[in-house]
XYZ file of C-alpha atoms in Angstrom:
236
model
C -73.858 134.418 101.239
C -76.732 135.386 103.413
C -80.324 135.453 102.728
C -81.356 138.278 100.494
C -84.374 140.589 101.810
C -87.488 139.949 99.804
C -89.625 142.600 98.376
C -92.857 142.854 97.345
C -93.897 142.128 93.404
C -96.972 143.268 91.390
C -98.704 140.788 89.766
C -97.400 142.630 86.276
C -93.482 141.672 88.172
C -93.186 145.294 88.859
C -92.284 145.869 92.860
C -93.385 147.984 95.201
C -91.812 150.688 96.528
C -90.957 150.693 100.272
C -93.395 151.608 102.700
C -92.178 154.714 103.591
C -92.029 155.917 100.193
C -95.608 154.314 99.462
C -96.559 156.253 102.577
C -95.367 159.933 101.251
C -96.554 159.345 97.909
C -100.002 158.962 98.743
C -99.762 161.816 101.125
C -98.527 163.732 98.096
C -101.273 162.315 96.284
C -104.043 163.372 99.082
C -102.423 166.512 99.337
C -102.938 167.290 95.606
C -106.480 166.351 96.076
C -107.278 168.419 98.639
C -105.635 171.406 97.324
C -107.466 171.248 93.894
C -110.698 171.107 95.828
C -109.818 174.563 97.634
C -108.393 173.397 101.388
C -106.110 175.575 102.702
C -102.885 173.790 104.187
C -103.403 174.268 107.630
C -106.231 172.113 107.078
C -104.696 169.335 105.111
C -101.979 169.201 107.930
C -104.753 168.528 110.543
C -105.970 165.507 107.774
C -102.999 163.880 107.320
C -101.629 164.101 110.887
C -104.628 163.692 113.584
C -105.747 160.262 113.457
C -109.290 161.595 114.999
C -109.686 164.335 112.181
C -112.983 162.969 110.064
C -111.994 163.484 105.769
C -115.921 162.748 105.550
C -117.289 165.740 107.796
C -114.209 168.057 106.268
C -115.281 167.092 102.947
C -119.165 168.199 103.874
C -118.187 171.396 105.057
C -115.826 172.226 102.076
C -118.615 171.109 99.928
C -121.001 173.705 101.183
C -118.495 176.000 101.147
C -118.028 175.550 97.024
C -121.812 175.307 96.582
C -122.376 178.742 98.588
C -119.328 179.820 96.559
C -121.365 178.822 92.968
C -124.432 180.474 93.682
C -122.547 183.971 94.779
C -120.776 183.365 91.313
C -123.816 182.793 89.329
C -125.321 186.024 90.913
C -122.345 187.945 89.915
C -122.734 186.581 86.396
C -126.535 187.294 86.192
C -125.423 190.824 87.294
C -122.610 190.909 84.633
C -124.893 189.979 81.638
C -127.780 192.454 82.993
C -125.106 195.282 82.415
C -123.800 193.896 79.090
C -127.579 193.770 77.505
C -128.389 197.012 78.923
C -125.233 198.735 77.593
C -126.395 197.473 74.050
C -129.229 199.474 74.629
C -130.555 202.971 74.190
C -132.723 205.524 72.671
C -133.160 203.981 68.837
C -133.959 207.609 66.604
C -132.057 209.216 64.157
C -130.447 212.388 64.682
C -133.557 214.287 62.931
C -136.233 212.282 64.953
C -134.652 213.049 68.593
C -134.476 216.722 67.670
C -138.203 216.369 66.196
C -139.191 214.965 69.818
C -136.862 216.781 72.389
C -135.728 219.993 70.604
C -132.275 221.138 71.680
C -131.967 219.407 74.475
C -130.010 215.914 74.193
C -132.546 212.810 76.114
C -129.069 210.618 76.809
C -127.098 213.436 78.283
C -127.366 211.984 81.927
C -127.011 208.713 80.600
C -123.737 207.939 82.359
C -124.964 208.949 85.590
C -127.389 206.455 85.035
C -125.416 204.390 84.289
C -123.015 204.555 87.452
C -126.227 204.714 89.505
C -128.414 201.704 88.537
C -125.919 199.820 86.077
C -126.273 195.846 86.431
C -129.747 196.395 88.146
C -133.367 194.314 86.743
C -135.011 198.044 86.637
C -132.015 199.446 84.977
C -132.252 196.978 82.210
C -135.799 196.693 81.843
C -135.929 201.033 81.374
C -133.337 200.302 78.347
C -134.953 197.281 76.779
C -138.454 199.279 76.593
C -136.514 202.591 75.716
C -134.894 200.930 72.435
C -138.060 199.480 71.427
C -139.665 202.999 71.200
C -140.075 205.146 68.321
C -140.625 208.818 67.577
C -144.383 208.479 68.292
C -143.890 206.908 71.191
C -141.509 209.243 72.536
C -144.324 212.286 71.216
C -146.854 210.346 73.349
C -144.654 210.358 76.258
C -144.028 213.717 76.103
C -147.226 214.926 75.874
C -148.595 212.677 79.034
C -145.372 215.053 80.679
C -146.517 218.120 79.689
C -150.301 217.065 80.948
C -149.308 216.148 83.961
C -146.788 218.897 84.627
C -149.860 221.573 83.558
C -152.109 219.856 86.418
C -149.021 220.054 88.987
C -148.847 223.780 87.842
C -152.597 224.029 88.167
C -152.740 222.618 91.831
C -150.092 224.335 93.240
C -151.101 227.990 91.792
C -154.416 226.848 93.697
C -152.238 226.576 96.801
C -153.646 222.918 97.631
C -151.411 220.471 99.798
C -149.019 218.036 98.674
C -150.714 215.763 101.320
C -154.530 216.161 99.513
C -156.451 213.931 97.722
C -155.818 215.737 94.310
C -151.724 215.777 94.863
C -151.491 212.418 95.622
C -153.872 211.550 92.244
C -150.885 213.466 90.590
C -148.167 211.737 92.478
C -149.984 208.386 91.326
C -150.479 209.399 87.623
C -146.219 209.648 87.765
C -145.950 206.489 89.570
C -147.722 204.827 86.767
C -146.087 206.706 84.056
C -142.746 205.449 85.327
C -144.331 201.781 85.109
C -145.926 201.879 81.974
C -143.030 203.378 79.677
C -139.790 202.747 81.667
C -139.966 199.833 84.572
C -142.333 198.330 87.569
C -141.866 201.269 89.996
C -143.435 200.308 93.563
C -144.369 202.676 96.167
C -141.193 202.118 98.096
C -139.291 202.426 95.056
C -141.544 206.057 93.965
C -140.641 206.992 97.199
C -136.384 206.583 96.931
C -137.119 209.203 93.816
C -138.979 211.132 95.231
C -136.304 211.723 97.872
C -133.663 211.795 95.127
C -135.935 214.887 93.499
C -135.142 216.678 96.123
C -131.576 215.794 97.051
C -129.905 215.253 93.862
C -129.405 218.588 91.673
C -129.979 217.191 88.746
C -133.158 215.948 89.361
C -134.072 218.998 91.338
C -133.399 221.273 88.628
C -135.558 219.546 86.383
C -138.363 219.156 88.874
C -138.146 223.051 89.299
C -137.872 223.849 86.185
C -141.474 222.753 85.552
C -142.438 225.206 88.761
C -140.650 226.887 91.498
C -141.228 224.212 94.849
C -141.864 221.309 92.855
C -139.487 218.677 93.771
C -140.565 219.366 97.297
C -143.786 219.211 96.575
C -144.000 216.321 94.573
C -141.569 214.397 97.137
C -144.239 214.937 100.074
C -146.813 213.892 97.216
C -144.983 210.842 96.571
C -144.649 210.211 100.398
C -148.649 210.719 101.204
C -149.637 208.638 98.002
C -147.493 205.671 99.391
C -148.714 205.818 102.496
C -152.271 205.885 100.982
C -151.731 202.583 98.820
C -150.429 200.464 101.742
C -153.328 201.575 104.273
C -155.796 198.801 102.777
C -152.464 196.220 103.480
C -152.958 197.192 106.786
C -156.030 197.026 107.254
């Protein structure tokens, strides 16, 4: 009988498979690998079959790919819980108390809008955190800092003074920091996207002229001159 071929044996006895067979399973293996880290086939073919193709350079850019991919993630998730807190959120009176402080006319009514607007934003769910913190004297004291400064804006356009004057842009100012102090940080640029929403949105308009006929354009070009004031020492 002739010589019998000799295979390879572990030192446990076990033997190795053929090389061939060694060969595809660790492909199989490295192809597993690769796929559970996120590389596309195309790729993987390009690893396993160009002998100039560098794992360690493919490997760097898939890892800044991930880490790229991690921080967008993290974002979203920041964004997600912002929206959850702020959903938990709203105006905290009874029945009786929100009549007491805003008559017949419902506070939360444009809520959704809101909502659909700023949801998931830092302003959006700083306004709700401070808004369920307040109570019914609170909301009286808000009120009546409205209803002062809505008497002045009455006041200084019966007068027939300029939404660009000294005086109109003290008013505009006054409602920039009444936005700050009882809802969220509203900048200049950020007074002046309302103010431009005053005008454009109907809403908003309505309520604006409500208060007095030419208002919301007033009080926009108010806004606009009052920002344009508080960045001039910037500038200079």
């Amino acid at each position: 009988m002739g010589a019998q071929p000799q295979r390879d044996t572990h030192e446990d006895g076990g033997e190795d498979p053929p090389a061939p067979e060694a060969a595809a399973r660790r492909d199989q293996q490295q192809i597993l690998f690769y796929r559970e880290i996120g590389f596309p086939l195309d790729e993987i073919a390009v690893l396993l079959d160009d002998p100039d193709a560098d794992p360690q350079e493919h490997l760097r850019r898939r890892h800044r790919l991930l880490s790229d991919r991690i921080a967008e993630l993290r974002k979203m998730a920041a964004a997600v819980e912002t929206a959850m807190e702020a959903r938990k959120m709203g105006i905290n009176l009874t029945p009786e108390e929100k009549f007491e402080v805003f008559g017949g006319k419902d506070p939360e009514e444009h809520a959704e809008e809101a909502e659909r607007r700023w949801g998931g934003t830092a302003t959006y769910a700083e306004s709700q955190r401070r808004v369920a913190r307040y109570t019914k004297d609170d909301w009286k004291r808000m009120q009546a800092e409205v209803a002062h400064w809505g008497a002045a804006c009455n006041a200084l356009m019966e007068a027939g003074e300029p939404a660009t004057g000294e005086r109109a842009m003290d008013l505009a100012e006054a409602h920039r920091l009444h936005i700050t102090k009882w809802f969220y940080e509203c900048t200049a640029e950020i007074h002046r996207g309302l103010g431009e929403m005053y005008v454009s949105d109907p809403q908003f308009r309505a309520y604006y002229e409500s208060m007095r006929p030419g208002l919301a354009e007033h009080l926009r070009d108010a806004i606009d001159a009052n920002a344009e004031r508080l960045v001039q020492p910037a500038r200079g």
